[in-house]
């Protein structure tokens, strides 16, 4: 244990969630992860982030895996390490606000299946959208970490962050995360921000950033010196670029100082050896684009997260309008301003990005307006830090009613209805939650699961033979 004056920096390892979400579109399979769990469990990580975010959607949609089954396998394997997930507040792991009963049940089942720490954020930093999840995590004896979606803009002063941090502590969170999804937090700003937050709250502060703009490991260094308690890193084969700083590098940086993690570099090297062929394979197949591994300075100019940049590229490609890339990038901050200067993180990043694309392609701003933009402008996602642009609001939603209460107060309980809709597919309690988030994708998965079972079930085969003698 730490001696006098020592303050070992704690590490959350992201390779099983954010790192592969950021670099290879969340395509790492459970089968690729399970063999290395035993070694990872011996490192001494504060936690392993391994679930939530886009992993749930990608498992069902692309990998034909049950995300709940993956979580149970992690829990079986990680005997000594806390498991962490990312949770989008009232939007859970989906793209729209859900009723409280679904949020509560999702939190309950996540913890029952093995999650220890739930990192909860809201894409507008509207704390009312976090309360249900925080209360549910407290009730289930999980660790509720609330994340500030870090962004830049006139409204986002040190006083703003201090005030919101205080309110987060008061609402019952066990820790705070500064969630810098775009890699916008600069080293010296990190000193100021972490110092200010440490003066304001007593609960631990964790820092999450991305390497996209190239400053991330310097930012960690300054944040650690300023007293941050935990940093998020990824094992080197899936580090840097749009992912996190490398675990081994940060461990070596603090070696012999009062922040020494005490991790065994030999053990880390063995873990890196395991993941390196997976990275090489992804490079060979094109799943890992070398472009995502470099420094993208545009992210600082346009304040756009790395994931959003690649989304915009593919949207424009689909429309045959790749030449409009820079016009769209310049439109993004304008749309963001119209929509109350919100942070850009799922789902607000997709909403702002899609609107920016439409504004440019149509040659007239807000000529074409998707329902989600209208929902933001009518308050259905919650309150923004600055008011909406009134002219844009008028053009998009006319005189429609504006919601000012907590949006979920207007959503009636949904679980019973959802259970009714998917009853024929239900094999476990958790299935209704998969269905709630992605009705079509989950149904396709349930059908696939059933077909697989018929393939391997010998009784079924026997019955089939009896029914259809050959
Ligand atoms: Co992230």
GROMACS .gro file of C-alpha atoms and ligand atoms in nm:
model
  471
    1UNK     CA    1   0.000   0.000   0.000
    2UNK     CA    2   0.097   0.359  -0.043
    3UNK     CA    3   0.336   0.502   0.210
    4UNK     CA    4   0.339   0.855   0.344
    5UNK     CA    5   0.301   1.119   0.074
    6UNK     CA    6   0.233   0.856  -0.190
    7UNK     CA    7  -0.070   0.890  -0.414
    8UNK     CA    8  -0.064   0.608  -0.671
    9UNK     CA    9  -0.262   0.710  -0.977
   10UNK     CA   10  -0.546   0.469  -1.046
   11UNK     CA   11  -0.608   0.338  -1.396
   12UNK     CA   12  -0.925   0.240  -1.578
   13UNK     CA   13  -0.839   0.016  -1.875
   14UNK     CA   14  -1.058   0.084  -2.180
   15UNK     CA   15  -0.942  -0.177  -2.432
   16UNK     CA   16  -1.258  -0.384  -2.395
   17UNK     CA   17  -1.490  -0.087  -2.461
   18UNK     CA   18  -1.389   0.262  -2.570
   19UNK     CA   19  -1.059   0.171  -2.735
   20UNK     CA   20  -1.210  -0.070  -2.986
   21UNK     CA   21  -1.524   0.144  -3.020
   22UNK     CA   22  -1.302   0.437  -3.118
   23UNK     CA   23  -1.064   0.251  -3.349
   24UNK     CA   24  -1.243  -0.051  -3.498
   25UNK     CA   25  -1.612   0.043  -3.484
   26UNK     CA   26  -1.672  -0.172  -3.171
   27UNK     CA   27  -1.609  -0.496  -3.355
   28UNK     CA   28  -1.396  -0.687  -3.102
   29UNK     CA   29  -1.578  -1.010  -3.020
   30UNK     CA   30  -1.626  -1.179  -2.685
   31UNK     CA   31  -1.426  -1.472  -2.816
   32UNK     CA   32  -1.132  -1.239  -2.880
   33UNK     CA   33  -1.154  -1.093  -2.530
   34UNK     CA   34  -1.210  -1.389  -2.301
   35UNK     CA   35  -0.867  -1.562  -2.328
   36UNK     CA   36  -0.683  -1.256  -2.191
   37UNK     CA   37  -0.912  -1.179  -1.898
   38UNK     CA   38  -0.709  -1.388  -1.655
   39UNK     CA   39  -0.394  -1.183  -1.715
   40UNK     CA   40  -0.579  -0.852  -1.718
   41UNK     CA   41  -0.731  -0.943  -1.383
   42UNK     CA   42  -0.383  -0.956  -1.227
   43UNK     CA   43  -0.271  -0.605  -1.330
   44UNK     CA   44  -0.432  -0.412  -1.045
   45UNK     CA   45  -0.651  -0.184  -1.253
   46UNK     CA   46  -0.893   0.041  -1.066
   47UNK     CA   47  -1.150  -0.090  -1.314
   48UNK     CA   48  -1.190  -0.232  -1.661
   49UNK     CA   49  -1.437  -0.046  -1.882
   50UNK     CA   50  -1.592  -0.328  -2.081
   51UNK     CA   51  -1.960  -0.268  -2.147
   52UNK     CA   52  -2.214  -0.005  -2.250
   53UNK     CA   53  -2.160   0.274  -2.498
   54UNK     CA   54  -2.184   0.128  -2.846
   55UNK     CA   55  -2.085  -0.226  -2.742
   56UNK     CA   56  -2.444  -0.323  -2.677
   57UNK     CA   57  -2.574  -0.212  -3.017
   58UNK     CA   58  -2.272  -0.351  -3.206
   59UNK     CA   59  -2.295  -0.692  -3.032
   60UNK     CA   60  -2.656  -0.741  -3.134
   61UNK     CA   61  -2.640  -0.575  -3.474
   62UNK     CA   62  -2.305  -0.681  -3.621
   63UNK     CA   63  -2.159  -0.960  -3.410
   64UNK     CA   64  -2.482  -1.153  -3.341
   65UNK     CA   65  -2.384  -1.184  -2.978
   66UNK     CA   66  -2.594  -1.142  -2.667
   67UNK     CA   67  -2.440  -0.844  -2.480
   68UNK     CA   68  -2.572  -0.980  -2.151
   69UNK     CA   69  -2.393  -1.306  -2.209
   70UNK     CA   70  -2.070  -1.114  -2.275
   71UNK     CA   71  -2.111  -0.931  -1.946
   72UNK     CA   72  -2.163  -1.257  -1.754
   73UNK     CA   73  -1.847  -1.401  -1.911
   74UNK     CA   74  -1.653  -1.093  -1.799
   75UNK     CA   75  -1.790  -1.128  -1.447
   76UNK     CA   76  -1.687  -1.495  -1.435
   77UNK     CA   77  -1.335  -1.410  -1.550
   78UNK     CA   78  -1.258  -1.088  -1.362
   79UNK     CA   79  -1.243  -1.211  -1.004
   80UNK     CA   80  -1.053  -0.914  -0.858
   81UNK     CA   81  -1.122  -0.624  -1.093
   82UNK     CA   82  -1.417  -0.391  -1.096
   83UNK     CA   83  -1.620  -0.385  -1.417
   84UNK     CA   84  -1.728  -0.050  -1.553
   85UNK     CA   85  -1.986   0.052  -1.810
   86UNK     CA   86  -2.088   0.371  -1.993
   87UNK     CA   87  -2.453   0.474  -1.966
   88UNK     CA   88  -2.628   0.759  -2.153
   89UNK     CA   89  -2.851   0.880  -1.867
   90UNK     CA   90  -3.217   0.872  -1.958
   91UNK     CA   91  -3.121   0.751  -2.309
   92UNK     CA   92  -2.965   0.434  -2.150
   93UNK     CA   93  -2.759   0.286  -2.437
   94UNK     CA   94  -3.000   0.407  -2.703
   95UNK     CA   95  -3.071   0.726  -2.890
   96UNK     CA   96  -3.389   0.859  -2.730
   97UNK     CA   97  -3.515   0.925  -2.377
   98UNK     CA   98  -3.681   0.627  -2.204
   99UNK     CA   99  -3.936   0.604  -1.924
  100UNK     CA  100  -3.800   0.576  -1.571
  101UNK     CA  101  -3.909   0.214  -1.530
  102UNK     CA  102  -3.687   0.106  -1.819
  103UNK     CA  103  -3.391   0.307  -1.689
  104UNK     CA  104  -3.430   0.160  -1.339
  105UNK     CA  105  -3.462  -0.196  -1.468
  106UNK     CA  106  -3.161  -0.158  -1.695
  107UNK     CA  107  -2.945  -0.035  -1.405
  108UNK     CA  108  -3.072  -0.317  -1.183
  109UNK     CA  109  -2.994  -0.585  -1.443
  110UNK     CA  110  -2.654  -0.436  -1.532
  111UNK     CA  111  -2.545  -0.458  -1.169
  112UNK     CA  112  -2.706  -0.800  -1.117
  113UNK     CA  113  -2.509  -0.935  -1.415
  114UNK     CA  114  -2.176  -0.802  -1.292
  115UNK     CA  115  -2.125  -0.426  -1.340
  116UNK     CA  116  -1.963  -0.246  -1.044
  117UNK     CA  117  -1.926   0.111  -1.171
  118UNK     CA  118  -2.177   0.288  -1.394
  119UNK     CA  119  -2.051   0.601  -1.566
  120UNK     CA  120  -2.361   0.805  -1.640
  121UNK     CA  121  -2.368   1.110  -1.866
  122UNK     CA  122  -2.619   1.328  -2.044
  123UNK     CA  123  -2.555   1.470  -2.389
  124UNK     CA  124  -2.683   1.812  -2.278
  125UNK     CA  125  -2.539   1.801  -1.923
  126UNK     CA  126  -2.898   1.833  -1.802
  127UNK     CA  127  -2.864   1.677  -1.458
  128UNK     CA  128  -3.235   1.601  -1.440
  129UNK     CA  129  -3.168   1.332  -1.701
  130UNK     CA  130  -2.919   1.161  -1.469
  131UNK     CA  131  -3.110   1.145  -1.143
  132UNK     CA  132  -3.311   0.828  -1.212
  133UNK     CA  133  -3.002   0.629  -1.310
  134UNK     CA  134  -2.796   0.760  -1.015
  135UNK     CA  135  -3.071   0.678  -0.766
  136UNK     CA  136  -3.116   0.331  -0.918
  137UNK     CA  137  -2.740   0.261  -0.899
  138UNK     CA  138  -2.732   0.374  -0.536
  139UNK     CA  139  -3.027   0.147  -0.459
  140UNK     CA  140  -2.857  -0.155  -0.621
  141UNK     CA  141  -2.534  -0.080  -0.429
  142UNK     CA  142  -2.344   0.003  -0.745
  143UNK     CA  143  -2.097   0.288  -0.782
  144UNK     CA  144  -2.266   0.579  -0.959
  145UNK     CA  145  -2.015   0.791  -1.143
  146UNK     CA  146  -2.153   1.101  -1.312
  147UNK     CA  147  -1.968   1.230  -1.614
  148UNK     CA  148  -1.955   1.591  -1.722
  149UNK     CA  149  -1.966   1.600  -2.100
  150UNK     CA  150  -1.670   1.832  -2.149
  151UNK     CA  151  -1.694   2.089  -2.423
  152UNK     CA  152  -1.586   2.444  -2.507
  153UNK     CA  153  -1.790   2.760  -2.557
  154UNK     CA  154  -1.882   3.088  -2.390
  155UNK     CA  155  -2.108   2.921  -2.138
  156UNK     CA  156  -1.851   2.665  -2.023
  157UNK     CA  157  -1.654   2.865  -1.767
  158UNK     CA  158  -1.472   2.726  -1.464
  159UNK     CA  159  -1.763   2.851  -1.256
  160UNK     CA  160  -2.005   2.652  -1.472
  161UNK     CA  161  -1.806   2.329  -1.418
  162UNK     CA  162  -1.768   2.394  -1.044
  163UNK     CA  163  -2.137   2.457  -1.000
  164UNK     CA  164  -2.237   2.146  -1.193
  165UNK     CA  165  -1.981   1.934  -1.001
  166UNK     CA  166  -2.125   2.049  -0.669
  167UNK     CA  167  -2.474   1.959  -0.783
  168UNK     CA  168  -2.352   1.616  -0.895
  169UNK     CA  169  -2.201   1.548  -0.554
  170UNK     CA  170  -2.527   1.659  -0.390
  171UNK     CA  171  -2.736   1.429  -0.609
  172UNK     CA  172  -2.566   1.120  -0.464
  173UNK     CA  173  -2.292   1.040  -0.715
  174UNK     CA  174  -1.994   0.843  -0.581
  175UNK     CA  175  -1.743   1.006  -0.816
  176UNK     CA  176  -1.718   1.252  -1.103
  177UNK     CA  177  -1.568   1.196  -1.445
  178UNK     CA  178  -1.453   1.471  -1.677
  179UNK     CA  179  -1.555   1.311  -2.006
  180UNK     CA  180  -1.360   1.474  -2.286
  181UNK     CA  181  -1.484   1.279  -2.587
  182UNK     CA  182  -1.318   1.506  -2.844
  183UNK     CA  183  -0.977   1.550  -2.682
  184UNK     CA  184  -1.033   1.924  -2.631
  185UNK     CA  185  -0.893   1.950  -2.279
  186UNK     CA  186  -0.546   2.104  -2.302
  187UNK     CA  187  -0.274   2.029  -2.045
  188UNK     CA  188  -0.272   2.364  -1.865
  189UNK     CA  189  -0.651   2.393  -1.877
  190UNK     CA  190  -0.658   2.049  -1.713
  191UNK     CA  191  -0.451   2.189  -1.426
  192UNK     CA  192  -0.705   2.469  -1.377
  193UNK     CA  193  -1.011   2.247  -1.414
  194UNK     CA  194  -0.893   1.963  -1.189
  195UNK     CA  195  -0.767   2.207  -0.923
  196UNK     CA  196  -1.101   2.389  -0.927
  197UNK     CA  197  -1.305   2.068  -0.904
  198UNK     CA  198  -1.088   1.924  -0.625
  199UNK     CA  199  -1.151   2.245  -0.427
  200UNK     CA  200  -1.524   2.214  -0.489
  201UNK     CA  201  -1.610   1.849  -0.417
  202UNK     CA  202  -1.486   1.569  -0.189
  203UNK     CA  203  -1.570   1.273  -0.414
  204UNK     CA  204  -1.295   1.131  -0.642
  205UNK     CA  205  -1.238   1.281  -0.987
  206UNK     CA  206  -1.159   1.070  -1.292
  207UNK     CA  207  -1.043   1.198  -1.630
  208UNK     CA  208  -1.141   1.045  -1.962
  209UNK     CA  209  -1.000   1.184  -2.284
  210UNK     CA  210  -0.909   1.081  -2.638
  211UNK     CA  211  -0.577   1.114  -2.819
  212UNK     CA  212  -0.740   1.259  -3.133
  213UNK     CA  213  -0.584   1.605  -3.104
  214UNK     CA  214  -0.248   1.471  -2.981
  215UNK     CA  215  -0.238   1.635  -2.637
  216UNK     CA  216  -0.394   1.362  -2.424
  217UNK     CA  217  -0.092   1.218  -2.242
  218UNK     CA  218   0.031   1.569  -2.153
  219UNK     CA  219  -0.318   1.648  -2.029
  220UNK     CA  220  -0.307   1.339  -1.807
  221UNK     CA  221   0.032   1.439  -1.668
  222UNK     CA  222  -0.093   1.784  -1.569
  223UNK     CA  223  -0.423   1.647  -1.436
  224UNK     CA  224  -0.243   1.391  -1.220
  225UNK     CA  225  -0.013   1.662  -1.080
  226UNK     CA  226  -0.326   1.867  -1.003
  227UNK     CA  227  -0.471   1.580  -0.801
  228UNK     CA  228  -0.697   1.382  -1.035
  229UNK     CA  229  -0.761   1.036  -0.886
  230UNK     CA  230  -0.814   0.809  -1.187
  231UNK     CA  231  -0.723   0.823  -1.557
  232UNK     CA  232  -0.855   0.616  -1.850
  233UNK     CA  233  -0.595   0.445  -2.070
  234UNK     CA  234  -0.587   0.172  -2.334
  235UNK     CA  235  -0.329  -0.104  -2.385
  236UNK     CA  236  -0.087   0.013  -2.657
  237UNK     CA  237  -0.214  -0.201  -2.951
  238UNK     CA  238  -0.546  -0.014  -2.931
  239UNK     CA  239  -0.421   0.320  -2.795
  240UNK     CA  240  -0.358   0.666  -2.945
  241UNK     CA  241  -0.535   0.819  -3.243
  242UNK     CA  242  -0.905   0.838  -3.171
  243UNK     CA  243  -0.856   0.611  -2.866
  244UNK     CA  244  -0.692   0.680  -2.525
  245UNK     CA  245  -0.325   0.729  -2.426
  246UNK     CA  246  -0.138   0.400  -2.386
  247UNK     CA  247  -0.155   0.225  -2.048
  248UNK     CA  248   0.210   0.116  -2.052
  249UNK     CA  249   0.328   0.469  -2.132
  250UNK     CA  250   0.136   0.629  -1.848
  251UNK     CA  251   0.249   0.356  -1.608
  252UNK     CA  252   0.614   0.417  -1.705
  253UNK     CA  253   0.570   0.795  -1.682
  254UNK     CA  254   0.475   0.781  -1.315
  255UNK     CA  255   0.725   0.508  -1.218
  256UNK     CA  256   0.936   0.601  -0.916
  257UNK     CA  257   0.722   0.907  -0.839
  258UNK     CA  258   0.461   0.944  -0.571
  259UNK     CA  259   0.204   0.855  -0.838
  260UNK     CA  260   0.366   0.515  -0.916
  261UNK     CA  261   0.094   0.262  -1.011
  262UNK     CA  262   0.309  -0.035  -0.908
  263UNK     CA  263   0.193  -0.223  -1.223
  264UNK     CA  264   0.416  -0.498  -1.363
  265UNK     CA  265   0.540  -0.389  -1.708
  266UNK     CA  266   0.625  -0.751  -1.792
  267UNK     CA  267   0.263  -0.851  -1.738
  268UNK     CA  268   0.144  -0.551  -1.941
  269UNK     CA  269   0.379  -0.655  -2.222
  270UNK     CA  270   0.224  -1.003  -2.229
  271UNK     CA  271  -0.123  -0.848  -2.253
  272UNK     CA  272  -0.006  -0.620  -2.536
  273UNK     CA  273   0.140  -0.925  -2.715
  274UNK     CA  274  -0.203  -1.083  -2.703
  275UNK     CA  275  -0.384  -0.784  -2.856
  276UNK     CA  276  -0.123  -0.696  -3.121
  277UNK     CA  277  -0.227  -0.966  -3.374
  278UNK     CA  278  -0.589  -0.850  -3.336
  279UNK     CA  279  -0.476  -0.498  -3.426
  280UNK     CA  280  -0.269  -0.626  -3.721
  281UNK     CA  281  -0.562  -0.824  -3.851
  282UNK     CA  282  -0.784  -0.514  -3.826
  283UNK     CA  283  -0.524  -0.310  -4.015
  284UNK     CA  284  -0.502  -0.577  -4.286
  285UNK     CA  285  -0.878  -0.601  -4.330
  286UNK     CA  286  -0.921  -0.224  -4.336
  287UNK     CA  287  -1.135  -0.229  -4.021
  288UNK     CA  288  -0.867  -0.018  -3.855
  289UNK     CA  289  -0.806   0.287  -4.072
  290UNK     CA  290  -0.449   0.416  -4.027
  291UNK     CA  291  -0.595   0.767  -4.061
  292UNK     CA  292  -0.753   0.721  -3.719
  293UNK     CA  293  -0.414   0.656  -3.562
  294UNK     CA  294  -0.258   0.991  -3.635
  295UNK     CA  295  -0.311   1.336  -3.487
  296UNK     CA  296  -0.620   1.506  -3.623
  297UNK     CA  297  -0.581   1.874  -3.552
  298UNK     CA  298  -0.919   1.948  -3.711
  299UNK     CA  299  -1.076   1.822  -3.394
  300UNK     CA  300  -0.935   2.128  -3.214
  301UNK     CA  301  -1.041   2.365  -3.492
  302UNK     CA  302  -1.396   2.236  -3.521
  303UNK     CA  303  -1.433   2.084  -3.172
  304UNK     CA  304  -1.574   1.769  -3.323
  305UNK     CA  305  -1.511   1.427  -3.161
  306UNK     CA  306  -1.318   1.173  -3.368
  307UNK     CA  307  -1.615   0.934  -3.395
  308UNK     CA  308  -1.826   1.215  -3.534
  309UNK     CA  309  -1.566   1.301  -3.799
  310UNK     CA  310  -1.576   0.946  -3.934
  311UNK     CA  311  -1.959   0.946  -3.924
  312UNK     CA  312  -1.968   1.265  -4.129
  313UNK     CA  313  -1.726   1.120  -4.381
  314UNK     CA  314  -1.942   0.813  -4.434
  315UNK     CA  315  -2.269   1.012  -4.446
  316UNK     CA  316  -2.123   1.236  -4.717
  317UNK     CA  317  -1.986   0.936  -4.904
  318UNK     CA  318  -2.335   0.779  -4.908
  319UNK     CA  319  -2.472   1.102  -5.052
  320UNK     CA  320  -2.193   1.128  -5.308
  321UNK     CA  321  -2.099   1.464  -5.162
  322UNK     CA  322  -1.752   1.406  -5.018
  323UNK     CA  323  -1.639   1.740  -5.160
  324UNK     CA  324  -1.866   1.913  -4.906
  325UNK     CA  325  -1.662   1.783  -4.609
  326UNK     CA  326  -1.510   2.116  -4.503
  327UNK     CA  327  -1.834   2.307  -4.558
  328UNK     CA  328  -2.008   2.060  -4.328
  329UNK     CA  329  -1.731   2.086  -4.069
  330UNK     CA  330  -1.778   2.462  -4.064
  331UNK     CA  331  -2.154   2.424  -4.036
  332UNK     CA  332  -2.129   2.196  -3.730
  333UNK     CA  333  -2.038   2.472  -3.478
  334UNK     CA  334  -2.315   2.694  -3.619
  335UNK     CA  335  -2.579   2.424  -3.575
  336UNK     CA  336  -2.443   2.353  -3.229
  337UNK     CA  337  -2.489   2.721  -3.139
  338UNK     CA  338  -2.846   2.717  -3.274
  339UNK     CA  339  -2.915   2.415  -3.054
  340UNK     CA  340  -2.811   2.585  -2.730
  341UNK     CA  341  -2.435   2.523  -2.760
  342UNK     CA  342  -2.475   2.164  -2.646
  343UNK     CA  343  -2.182   1.923  -2.601
  344UNK     CA  344  -2.126   1.688  -2.895
  345UNK     CA  345  -2.167   1.336  -2.763
  346UNK     CA  346  -2.414   1.056  -2.843
  347UNK     CA  347  -2.687   1.130  -2.933
  348UNK     CA  348  -2.643   1.511  -2.969
  349UNK     CA  349  -2.334   1.457  -3.188
  350UNK     CA  350  -2.537   1.252  -3.440
  351UNK     CA  351  -2.825   1.502  -3.433
  352UNK     CA  352  -2.603   1.807  -3.488
  353UNK     CA  353  -2.392   1.623  -3.748
  354UNK     CA  354  -2.689   1.506  -3.953
  355UNK     CA  355  -2.847   1.853  -3.943
  356UNK     CA  356  -2.521   2.012  -4.054
  357UNK     CA  357  -2.502   1.770  -4.348
  358UNK     CA  358  -2.862   1.851  -4.450
  359UNK     CA  359  -2.811   2.226  -4.419
  360UNK     CA  360  -2.515   2.208  -4.656
  361UNK     CA  361  -2.659   1.955  -4.904
  362UNK     CA  362  -2.993   2.134  -4.935
  363UNK     CA  363  -2.825   2.468  -4.991
  364UNK     CA  364  -3.064   2.622  -4.739
  365UNK     CA  365  -3.032   2.596  -4.363
  366UNK     CA  366  -3.309   2.401  -4.187
  367UNK     CA  367  -3.499   2.338  -4.510
  368UNK     CA  368  -3.496   1.970  -4.423
  369UNK     CA  369  -3.524   1.892  -4.052
  370UNK     CA  370  -3.516   1.538  -3.907
  371UNK     CA  371  -3.750   1.455  -3.619
  372UNK     CA  372  -3.461   1.437  -3.371
  373UNK     CA  373  -3.362   1.799  -3.437
  374UNK     CA  374  -3.724   1.899  -3.380
  375UNK     CA  375  -3.723   1.699  -3.057
  376UNK     CA  376  -3.415   1.880  -2.931
  377UNK     CA  377  -3.569   2.218  -3.018
  378UNK     CA  378  -3.892   2.130  -2.839
  379UNK     CA  379  -3.707   2.032  -2.522
  380UNK     CA  380  -3.760   1.657  -2.546
  381UNK     CA  381  -3.393   1.587  -2.471
  382UNK     CA  382  -3.382   1.838  -2.186
  383UNK     CA  383  -3.247   2.185  -2.125
  384UNK     CA  384  -2.936   2.326  -2.289
  385UNK     CA  385  -2.687   2.558  -2.124
  386UNK     CA  386  -2.779   2.842  -2.361
  387UNK     CA  387  -3.119   2.920  -2.518
  388UNK     CA  388  -3.200   2.784  -2.865
  389UNK     CA  389  -3.181   3.023  -3.157
  390UNK     CA  390  -3.545   3.149  -3.162
  391UNK     CA  391  -3.559   3.192  -3.540
  392UNK     CA  392  -3.431   2.840  -3.603
  393UNK     CA  393  -3.669   2.704  -3.342
  394UNK     CA  394  -3.962   2.880  -3.511
  395UNK     CA  395  -3.861   2.758  -3.857
  396UNK     CA  396  -3.824   2.397  -3.742
  397UNK     CA  397  -4.115   2.343  -3.504
  398UNK     CA  398  -4.347   2.640  -3.565
  399UNK     CA  399  -4.570   2.696  -3.266
  400UNK     CA  400  -4.539   2.346  -3.123
  401UNK     CA  401  -4.543   2.317  -2.747
  402UNK     CA  402  -4.207   2.347  -2.571
  403UNK     CA  403  -4.124   2.113  -2.285
  404UNK     CA  404  -3.958   2.272  -1.984
  405UNK     CA  405  -4.006   1.996  -1.725
  406UNK     CA  406  -3.779   1.689  -1.696
  407UNK     CA  407  -3.861   1.517  -2.028
  408UNK     CA  408  -3.905   1.169  -1.874
  409UNK     CA  409  -4.187   1.304  -1.654
  410UNK     CA  410  -4.397   1.300  -1.971
  411UNK     CA  411  -4.308   0.944  -2.073
  412UNK     CA  412  -4.543   0.683  -1.925
  413UNK     CA  413  -4.396   0.356  -1.796
  414UNK     CA  414  -4.302   0.136  -2.090
  415UNK     CA  415  -4.187  -0.201  -1.956
  416UNK     CA  416  -4.522  -0.383  -1.958
  417UNK     CA  417  -4.599  -0.275  -2.314
  418UNK     CA  418  -4.251  -0.376  -2.429
  419UNK     CA  419  -4.282  -0.715  -2.258
  420UNK     CA  420  -4.609  -0.771  -2.440
  421UNK     CA  421  -4.458  -0.682  -2.777
  422UNK     CA  422  -4.164  -0.921  -2.750
  423UNK     CA  423  -4.309  -1.201  -2.533
  424UNK     CA  424  -4.266  -1.469  -2.799
  425UNK     CA  425  -3.889  -1.414  -2.809
  426UNK     CA  426  -3.817  -1.387  -2.438
  427UNK     CA  427  -3.567  -1.641  -2.303
  428UNK     CA  428  -3.430  -1.436  -2.013
  429UNK     CA  429  -3.545  -1.131  -1.812
  430UNK     CA  430  -3.283  -0.915  -1.983
  431UNK     CA  431  -3.422  -0.971  -2.334
  432UNK     CA  432  -3.691  -0.707  -2.287
  433UNK     CA  433  -3.416  -0.450  -2.226
  434UNK     CA  434  -3.234  -0.541  -2.547
  435UNK     CA  435  -3.567  -0.506  -2.724
  436UNK     CA  436  -3.644  -0.172  -2.555
  437UNK     CA  437  -3.323  -0.019  -2.688
  438UNK     CA  438  -3.320  -0.161  -3.039
  439UNK     CA  439  -3.656  -0.319  -3.124
  440UNK     CA  440  -3.574  -0.422  -3.481
  441UNK     CA  441  -3.212  -0.519  -3.424
  442UNK     CA  442  -3.298  -0.718  -3.111
  443UNK     CA  443  -3.583  -0.900  -3.287
  444UNK     CA  444  -3.349  -0.997  -3.571
  445UNK     CA  445  -3.103  -1.121  -3.310
  446UNK     CA  446  -3.372  -1.323  -3.128
  447UNK     CA  447  -3.466  -1.489  -3.459
  448UNK     CA  448  -3.101  -1.567  -3.528
  449UNK     CA  449  -3.061  -1.708  -3.175
  450UNK     CA  450  -3.359  -1.934  -3.223
  451UNK     CA  451  -3.235  -2.056  -3.561
  452UNK     CA  452  -2.893  -2.133  -3.412
  453UNK     CA  453  -3.051  -2.335  -3.135
  454UNK     CA  454  -3.248  -2.545  -3.380
  455UNK     CA  455  -2.927  -2.616  -3.563
  456UNK     CA  456  -2.747  -2.761  -3.261
  457UNK     CA  457  -3.031  -2.904  -3.051
  458UNK     CA  458  -3.027  -3.285  -3.114
  459UNK     CA  459  -3.384  -3.325  -2.982
  460UNK     CA  460  -3.504  -3.074  -3.232
  461UNK     CA  461  -3.319  -3.261  -3.503
  462UNK     CA  462  -3.481  -3.588  -3.395
  463UNK     CA  463  -3.825  -3.434  -3.398
  464UNK     CA  464  -3.759  -3.290  -3.737
  465UNK     CA  465  -3.659  -3.633  -3.865
  466UNK     CA  466  -3.975  -3.789  -3.727
  467UNK     CA  467  -4.191  -3.523  -3.882
  468UNK     CA  468  -4.026  -3.543  -4.219
  469UNK     CA  469  -3.903  -3.901  -4.274
  470UNK     CA  470  -3.665  -3.935  -4.562
  471LIG    CO1  471  -1.459   0.803  -2.483
   0.00000   0.00000   0.00000
